[in-house]
Amino acid sequence: MKKVAIFASGSGSNAERITSYFTDSQLISVDLFLSNNPQAGVIERGRRLGIPTVLFDKKTFAKTDKIVDLLKNQHIDYVILAGFLWLIPENLVKAYPDKIINIHPALLPKYGGKGMWGHFVHEAVVANKEKESGITIHFVNERYDEGKVIFQAKFDVLPSDSPDDVAHKVQLLEHKYFPEIIEKLIVN
Ligand code: GRF
């Protein structure tokens, strides 16, 4: 059994989707949620789903080995970032080479980097009159949104689409593909 931990800063709909997808899996188990945000929806989801959820602050995350030690002590094999907003520190990247996977709500390298998250991405896509947008699943390195791309999926942006419409299309693709791509990566 490969063990997965999911980091999330917000609502956690992807974290829940991934957890449900692997509920009956013989190969992959979601064992832990981690969040930097005490208000994050992912905390309530963790409670409801029965997934232990750990909260941490910036100093603990960025300046100590406590989170890496926690993951290693729990024998976590893969780290999934599902709407997690902080840069991953070097000690964590080094502890999980090619085993930290992020999802980004746009077609990287477009609309990536610090500050490009959530509605900021969708607003920029609409403001720039993009004809298409999509999702990117990629490995994580020490720089925002620059790790190797694993998978992308696209949709058409219509002239009438609002940022909320784009967000909705992104979420449909994320919920469909993120669990499947995680499964392929871990099992193969
Ligand atoms: C997703 O769109 C993800 O791509 C982005 O943050 C959002 C998280 O949504 N990085 P949720 O918390 O999983 O609902």
PDB file of C-alpha atoms and ligand atoms in Angstrom:
ATOM      1  CA  MET A   1       0.000   0.000   0.000  1.00  0.00           C
ATOM      2  CA  LYS A   2       1.328   3.430  -0.969  1.00  0.00           C
ATOM      3  CA  LYS A   3       0.456   6.161   1.490  1.00  0.00           C
ATOM      4  CA  VAL A   4      -0.527   9.649   0.422  1.00  0.00           C
ATOM      5  CA  ALA A   5      -0.688  12.943   2.332  1.00  0.00           C
ATOM      6  CA  ILE A   6      -2.630  15.891   0.919  1.00  0.00           C
ATOM      7  CA  PHE A   7      -1.754  19.545   1.600  1.00  0.00           C
ATOM      8  CA  ALA A   8      -4.540  22.097   1.097  1.00  0.00           C
ATOM      9  CA  SER A   9      -5.038  25.749   2.069  1.00  0.00           C
ATOM     10  CA  GLY A  10      -8.672  26.195   1.056  1.00  0.00           C
ATOM     11  CA  SER A  11     -11.945  24.441   0.477  1.00  0.00           C
ATOM     12  CA  GLY A  12     -10.393  21.039  -0.119  1.00  0.00           C
ATOM     13  CA  SER A  13     -12.819  19.779  -2.757  1.00  0.00           C
ATOM     14  CA  ASN A  14      -9.929  18.113  -4.591  1.00  0.00           C
ATOM     15  CA  ALA A  15      -8.654  16.591  -1.355  1.00  0.00           C
ATOM     16  CA  GLU A  16     -12.097  15.103  -0.746  1.00  0.00           C
ATOM     17  CA  ARG A  17     -12.429  13.885  -4.322  1.00  0.00           C
ATOM     18  CA  ILE A  18      -9.050  12.139  -4.178  1.00  0.00           C
ATOM     19  CA  THR A  19      -9.853  10.602  -0.797  1.00  0.00           C
ATOM     20  CA  SER A  20     -13.203   9.239  -2.013  1.00  0.00           C
ATOM     21  CA  TYR A  21     -11.641   7.899  -5.204  1.00  0.00           C
ATOM     22  CA  PHE A  22      -9.148   5.786  -3.215  1.00  0.00           C
ATOM     23  CA  THR A  23     -11.496   4.712  -0.413  1.00  0.00           C
ATOM     24  CA  ASP A  24     -11.663   1.096  -1.557  1.00  0.00           C
ATOM     25  CA  SER A  25      -8.245   0.949  -3.228  1.00  0.00           C
ATOM     26  CA  GLN A  26      -5.935  -1.920  -2.321  1.00  0.00           C
ATOM     27  CA  LEU A  27      -2.925   0.031  -3.587  1.00  0.00           C
ATOM     28  CA  ILE A  28      -3.269   3.639  -2.439  1.00  0.00           C
ATOM     29  CA  SER A  29      -4.532   5.133   0.818  1.00  0.00           C
ATOM     30  CA  VAL A  30      -5.000   8.765   1.769  1.00  0.00           C
ATOM     31  CA  ASP A  31      -3.712   8.906   5.343  1.00  0.00           C
ATOM     32  CA  LEU A  32      -3.285  12.541   6.224  1.00  0.00           C
ATOM     33  CA  PHE A  33      -4.449  16.074   5.406  1.00  0.00           C
ATOM     34  CA  LEU A  34      -2.206  19.026   6.227  1.00  0.00           C
ATOM     35  CA  SER A  35      -3.104  22.711   6.164  1.00  0.00           C
ATOM     36  CA  ASN A  36      -1.613  26.082   6.973  1.00  0.00           C
ATOM     37  CA  ASN A  37      -5.048  27.667   7.342  1.00  0.00           C
ATOM     38  CA  PRO A  38      -7.191  27.135  10.466  1.00  0.00           C
ATOM     39  CA  GLN A  39     -10.233  28.452   8.529  1.00  0.00           C
ATOM     40  CA  ALA A  40      -9.754  26.095   5.567  1.00  0.00           C
ATOM     41  CA  GLY A  41     -12.729  24.002   4.488  1.00  0.00           C
ATOM     42  CA  VAL A  42     -10.397  21.033   4.185  1.00  0.00           C
ATOM     43  CA  ILE A  43     -10.319  20.769   7.990  1.00  0.00           C
ATOM     44  CA  GLU A  44     -14.055  20.111   8.219  1.00  0.00           C
ATOM     45  CA  ARG A  45     -13.792  17.705   5.302  1.00  0.00           C
ATOM     46  CA  GLY A  46     -11.016  15.820   7.115  1.00  0.00           C
ATOM     47  CA  ARG A  47     -13.225  15.523  10.195  1.00  0.00           C
ATOM     48  CA  ARG A  48     -16.150  14.259   8.129  1.00  0.00           C
ATOM     49  CA  LEU A  49     -14.033  11.801   6.142  1.00  0.00           C
ATOM     50  CA  GLY A  50     -12.147  10.551   9.193  1.00  0.00           C
ATOM     51  CA  ILE A  51      -8.776  11.681   7.857  1.00  0.00           C
ATOM     52  CA  PRO A  52      -6.378  13.007  10.532  1.00  0.00           C
ATOM     53  CA  THR A  53      -5.642  16.661   9.767  1.00  0.00           C
ATOM     54  CA  VAL A  54      -2.543  18.524  10.890  1.00  0.00           C
ATOM     55  CA  LEU A  55      -2.331  22.328  11.083  1.00  0.00           C
ATOM     56  CA  PHE A  56       1.024  24.063  10.994  1.00  0.00           C
ATOM     57  CA  ASP A  57       2.414  27.595  10.924  1.00  0.00           C
ATOM     58  CA  LYS A  58       4.842  29.182   8.511  1.00  0.00           C
ATOM     59  CA  LYS A  59       7.895  28.943  10.743  1.00  0.00           C
ATOM     60  CA  THR A  60       7.383  25.251  11.465  1.00  0.00           C
ATOM     61  CA  PHE A  61       6.881  24.573   7.768  1.00  0.00           C
ATOM     62  CA  ALA A  62       9.630  26.702   6.271  1.00  0.00           C
ATOM     63  CA  LYS A  63      12.310  26.660   8.950  1.00  0.00           C
ATOM     64  CA  THR A  64      12.183  23.268  10.658  1.00  0.00           C
ATOM     65  CA  ASP A  65      12.182  19.572   9.755  1.00  0.00           C
ATOM     66  CA  LYS A  66       9.014  18.877  11.754  1.00  0.00           C
ATOM     67  CA  ILE A  67       6.720  18.379   8.764  1.00  0.00           C
ATOM     68  CA  VAL A  68       9.222  16.184   6.920  1.00  0.00           C
ATOM     69  CA  ASP A  69       9.726  14.158  10.111  1.00  0.00           C
ATOM     70  CA  LEU A  70       5.961  13.794  10.542  1.00  0.00           C
ATOM     71  CA  LEU A  71       5.524  12.564   6.963  1.00  0.00           C
ATOM     72  CA  LYS A  72       8.417  10.119   7.280  1.00  0.00           C
ATOM     73  CA  ASN A  73       7.249   8.842  10.678  1.00  0.00           C
ATOM     74  CA  GLN A  74       3.855   8.115   9.133  1.00  0.00           C
ATOM     75  CA  HIS A  75       5.554   6.343   6.184  1.00  0.00           C
ATOM     76  CA  ILE A  76       4.007   8.711   3.654  1.00  0.00           C
ATOM     77  CA  ASP A  77       5.173   7.823   0.112  1.00  0.00           C
ATOM     78  CA  TYR A  78       3.621  10.664  -1.927  1.00  0.00           C
ATOM     79  CA  VAL A  79       2.651  14.254  -1.198  1.00  0.00           C
ATOM     80  CA  ILE A  80      -0.249  15.807  -3.097  1.00  0.00           C
ATOM     81  CA  LEU A  81      -0.744  19.582  -3.189  1.00  0.00           C
ATOM     82  CA  ALA A  82      -4.412  20.367  -3.808  1.00  0.00           C
ATOM     83  CA  GLY A  83      -4.836  24.114  -3.569  1.00  0.00           C
ATOM     84  CA  PHE A  84      -1.853  24.608  -1.253  1.00  0.00           C
ATOM     85  CA  LEU A  85      -0.522  28.158  -1.388  1.00  0.00           C
ATOM     86  CA  TRP A  86       2.918  28.167   0.268  1.00  0.00           C
ATOM     87  CA  LEU A  87       6.181  27.505  -1.471  1.00  0.00           C
ATOM     88  CA  ILE A  88       7.508  24.033  -0.682  1.00  0.00           C
ATOM     89  CA  PRO A  89      10.791  24.326   1.250  1.00  0.00           C
ATOM     90  CA  GLU A  90      13.944  22.633   0.045  1.00  0.00           C
ATOM     91  CA  ASN A  91      14.030  20.037   2.832  1.00  0.00           C
ATOM     92  CA  LEU A  92      10.609  18.729   1.768  1.00  0.00           C
ATOM     93  CA  VAL A  93      11.451  18.731  -1.959  1.00  0.00           C
ATOM     94  CA  LYS A  94      14.665  16.807  -1.217  1.00  0.00           C
ATOM     95  CA  ALA A  95      12.871  14.311   1.036  1.00  0.00           C
ATOM     96  CA  TYR A  96      10.311  13.509  -1.714  1.00  0.00           C
ATOM     97  CA  PRO A  97      12.063  13.789  -5.100  1.00  0.00           C
ATOM     98  CA  ASP A  98       9.490  13.449  -7.914  1.00  0.00           C
ATOM     99  CA  LYS A  99       6.960  12.431  -5.290  1.00  0.00           C
ATOM    100  CA  ILE A 100       5.295  15.793  -4.700  1.00  0.00           C
ATOM    101  CA  ILE A 101       2.494  16.492  -7.167  1.00  0.00           C
ATOM    102  CA  ASN A 102       0.651  19.791  -7.591  1.00  0.00           C
ATOM    103  CA  ILE A 103      -2.415  20.820  -9.546  1.00  0.00           C
ATOM    104  CA  HIS A 104      -2.571  24.258 -11.111  1.00  0.00           C
ATOM    105  CA  PRO A 105      -5.804  25.751 -12.507  1.00  0.00           C
ATOM    106  CA  ALA A 106      -4.359  26.920 -15.844  1.00  0.00           C
ATOM    107  CA  LEU A 107      -2.199  25.750 -18.717  1.00  0.00           C
ATOM    108  CA  LEU A 108       1.303  26.296 -17.361  1.00  0.00           C
ATOM    109  CA  PRO A 109       3.657  28.006 -18.116  1.00  0.00           C
ATOM    110  CA  LYS A 110       0.851  30.523 -18.644  1.00  0.00           C
ATOM    111  CA  TYR A 111      -0.714  32.028 -15.518  1.00  0.00           C
ATOM    112  CA  GLY A 112       1.772  30.491 -13.085  1.00  0.00           C
ATOM    113  CA  GLY A 113       4.023  31.845 -10.355  1.00  0.00           C
ATOM    114  CA  LYS A 114       3.598  33.540  -6.995  1.00  0.00           C
ATOM    115  CA  GLY A 115       0.204  35.210  -6.595  1.00  0.00           C
ATOM    116  CA  MET A 116      -1.337  33.299  -9.503  1.00  0.00           C
ATOM    117  CA  TRP A 117      -3.875  31.136  -7.725  1.00  0.00           C
ATOM    118  CA  GLY A 118      -7.615  30.607  -7.599  1.00  0.00           C
ATOM    119  CA  HIS A 119      -9.742  33.497  -8.842  1.00  0.00           C
ATOM    120  CA  PHE A 120      -6.670  35.584  -9.770  1.00  0.00           C
ATOM    121  CA  VAL A 121      -5.918  33.021 -12.470  1.00  0.00           C
ATOM    122  CA  HIS A 122      -9.472  32.879 -13.807  1.00  0.00           C
ATOM    123  CA  GLU A 123      -9.824  36.687 -13.801  1.00  0.00           C
ATOM    124  CA  ALA A 124      -6.579  37.044 -15.765  1.00  0.00           C
ATOM    125  CA  VAL A 125      -7.664  34.384 -18.279  1.00  0.00           C
ATOM    126  CA  VAL A 126     -10.937  36.232 -18.933  1.00  0.00           C
ATOM    127  CA  ALA A 127      -9.295  39.701 -18.956  1.00  0.00           C
ATOM    128  CA  ASN A 128      -6.807  38.503 -21.581  1.00  0.00           C
ATOM    129  CA  LYS A 129      -9.604  37.031 -23.711  1.00  0.00           C
ATOM    130  CA  GLU A 130      -7.941  33.621 -23.817  1.00  0.00           C
ATOM    131  CA  LYS A 131      -9.648  31.185 -26.172  1.00  0.00           C
ATOM    132  CA  GLU A 132      -8.772  28.215 -23.977  1.00  0.00           C
ATOM    133  CA  SER A 133      -7.656  27.377 -20.472  1.00  0.00           C
ATOM    134  CA  GLY A 134      -7.275  24.170 -18.522  1.00  0.00           C
ATOM    135  CA  ILE A 135      -5.435  22.360 -15.757  1.00  0.00           C
ATOM    136  CA  THR A 136      -1.834  21.312 -15.251  1.00  0.00           C
ATOM    137  CA  ILE A 137      -0.661  18.490 -12.999  1.00  0.00           C
ATOM    138  CA  HIS A 138       3.073  18.717 -12.362  1.00  0.00           C
ATOM    139  CA  PHE A 139       5.931  17.667 -10.119  1.00  0.00           C
ATOM    140  CA  VAL A 140       7.012  20.214  -7.544  1.00  0.00           C
ATOM    141  CA  ASN A 141      10.426  21.780  -7.168  1.00  0.00           C
ATOM    142  CA  GLU A 142      11.636  24.745  -5.100  1.00  0.00           C
ATOM    143  CA  ARG A 143      10.079  27.306  -7.468  1.00  0.00           C
ATOM    144  CA  TYR A 144       6.378  28.054  -7.874  1.00  0.00           C
ATOM    145  CA  ASP A 145       4.750  26.138 -10.742  1.00  0.00           C
ATOM    146  CA  GLU A 146       7.994  25.265 -12.552  1.00  0.00           C
ATOM    147  CA  GLY A 147       8.331  21.518 -11.967  1.00  0.00           C
ATOM    148  CA  LYS A 148       8.024  19.020 -14.819  1.00  0.00           C
ATOM    149  CA  VAL A 149       4.548  18.819 -16.343  1.00  0.00           C
ATOM    150  CA  ILE A 150       2.857  15.425 -15.985  1.00  0.00           C
ATOM    151  CA  PHE A 151      -0.520  16.110 -17.580  1.00  0.00           C
ATOM    152  CA  GLN A 152      -2.652  18.893 -19.022  1.00  0.00           C
ATOM    153  CA  ALA A 153      -6.303  19.038 -20.092  1.00  0.00           C
ATOM    154  CA  LYS A 154      -8.016  21.959 -21.847  1.00  0.00           C
ATOM    155  CA  PHE A 155     -11.414  23.498 -22.362  1.00  0.00           C
ATOM    156  CA  ASP A 156     -12.707  26.340 -24.541  1.00  0.00           C
ATOM    157  CA  VAL A 157     -13.209  29.726 -22.930  1.00  0.00           C
ATOM    158  CA  LEU A 158     -16.276  31.330 -24.507  1.00  0.00           C
ATOM    159  CA  PRO A 159     -16.482  35.110 -24.973  1.00  0.00           C
ATOM    160  CA  SER A 160     -19.451  35.071 -22.584  1.00  0.00           C
ATOM    161  CA  ASP A 161     -17.610  33.146 -19.823  1.00  0.00           C
ATOM    162  CA  SER A 162     -17.109  34.924 -16.505  1.00  0.00           C
ATOM    163  CA  PRO A 163     -14.220  34.084 -14.153  1.00  0.00           C
ATOM    164  CA  ASP A 164     -16.707  31.960 -12.183  1.00  0.00           C
ATOM    165  CA  ASP A 165     -17.614  30.035 -15.344  1.00  0.00           C
ATOM    166  CA  VAL A 166     -13.930  29.387 -15.981  1.00  0.00           C
ATOM    167  CA  ALA A 167     -13.486  28.302 -12.354  1.00  0.00           C
ATOM    168  CA  HIS A 168     -16.341  25.839 -12.754  1.00  0.00           C
ATOM    169  CA  LYS A 169     -14.867  24.334 -15.925  1.00  0.00           C
ATOM    170  CA  VAL A 170     -11.488  24.047 -14.193  1.00  0.00           C
ATOM    171  CA  GLN A 171     -13.015  22.281 -11.224  1.00  0.00           C
ATOM    172  CA  LEU A 172     -14.801  19.719 -13.411  1.00  0.00           C
ATOM    173  CA  LEU A 173     -11.503  18.811 -15.078  1.00  0.00           C
ATOM    174  CA  GLU A 174      -9.604  18.740 -11.788  1.00  0.00           C
ATOM    175  CA  HIS A 175     -12.086  16.409 -10.129  1.00  0.00           C
ATOM    176  CA  LYS A 176     -12.124  14.124 -13.150  1.00  0.00           C
ATOM    177  CA  TYR A 177      -8.403  13.879 -13.817  1.00  0.00           C
ATOM    178  CA  PHE A 178      -6.454  14.534 -10.611  1.00  0.00           C
ATOM    179  CA  PRO A 179      -7.283  11.209  -8.893  1.00  0.00           C
ATOM    180  CA  GLU A 180      -6.752   9.243 -12.132  1.00  0.00           C
ATOM    181  CA  ILE A 181      -3.363  10.806 -12.821  1.00  0.00           C
ATOM    182  CA  ILE A 182      -2.234  10.253  -9.219  1.00  0.00           C
ATOM    183  CA  GLU A 183      -3.253   6.609  -9.545  1.00  0.00           C
ATOM    184  CA  LYS A 184      -1.334   6.172 -12.818  1.00  0.00           C
ATOM    185  CA  LEU A 185       1.785   7.782 -11.412  1.00  0.00           C
ATOM    186  CA  ILE A 186       1.843   5.815  -8.204  1.00  0.00           C
ATOM    187  CA  VAL A 187       0.809   2.434  -9.544  1.00  0.00           C
ATOM    188  CA  ASN A 188       3.036   2.397 -12.640  1.00  0.00           C
TER     189      ASN A 188
HETATM  190  C1  GRF B   1      -7.883  24.300  -7.413  1.00  0.00           C
HETATM  191  O1  GRF B   1      -8.430  24.991  -8.496  1.00  0.00           O
HETATM  192  C2  GRF B   1      -6.421  24.114  -7.587  1.00  0.00           C
HETATM  193  O2  GRF B   1      -6.022  23.967  -8.895  1.00  0.00           O
HETATM  194  C3  GRF B   1      -5.897  25.419  -7.079  1.00  0.00           C
HETATM  195  O3  GRF B   1      -6.682  25.701  -5.949  1.00  0.00           O
HETATM  196  C4  GRF B   1      -7.974  25.123  -6.134  1.00  0.00           C
HETATM  197  C5  GRF B   1      -8.286  24.305  -4.941  1.00  0.00           C
HETATM  198  O4  GRF B   1      -9.628  23.962  -4.889  1.00  0.00           O
HETATM  199  N1  GRF B   1      -4.499  25.404  -6.942  1.00  0.00           N
HETATM  200  P1  GRF B   1     -10.148  23.008  -3.729  1.00  0.00           P
HETATM  201  O5  GRF B   1      -9.658  23.591  -2.400  1.00  0.00           O
HETATM  202  O6  GRF B   1      -9.600  21.653  -3.974  1.00  0.00           O
HETATM  203  O7  GRF B   1     -11.629  23.054  -3.812  1.00  0.00           O
END
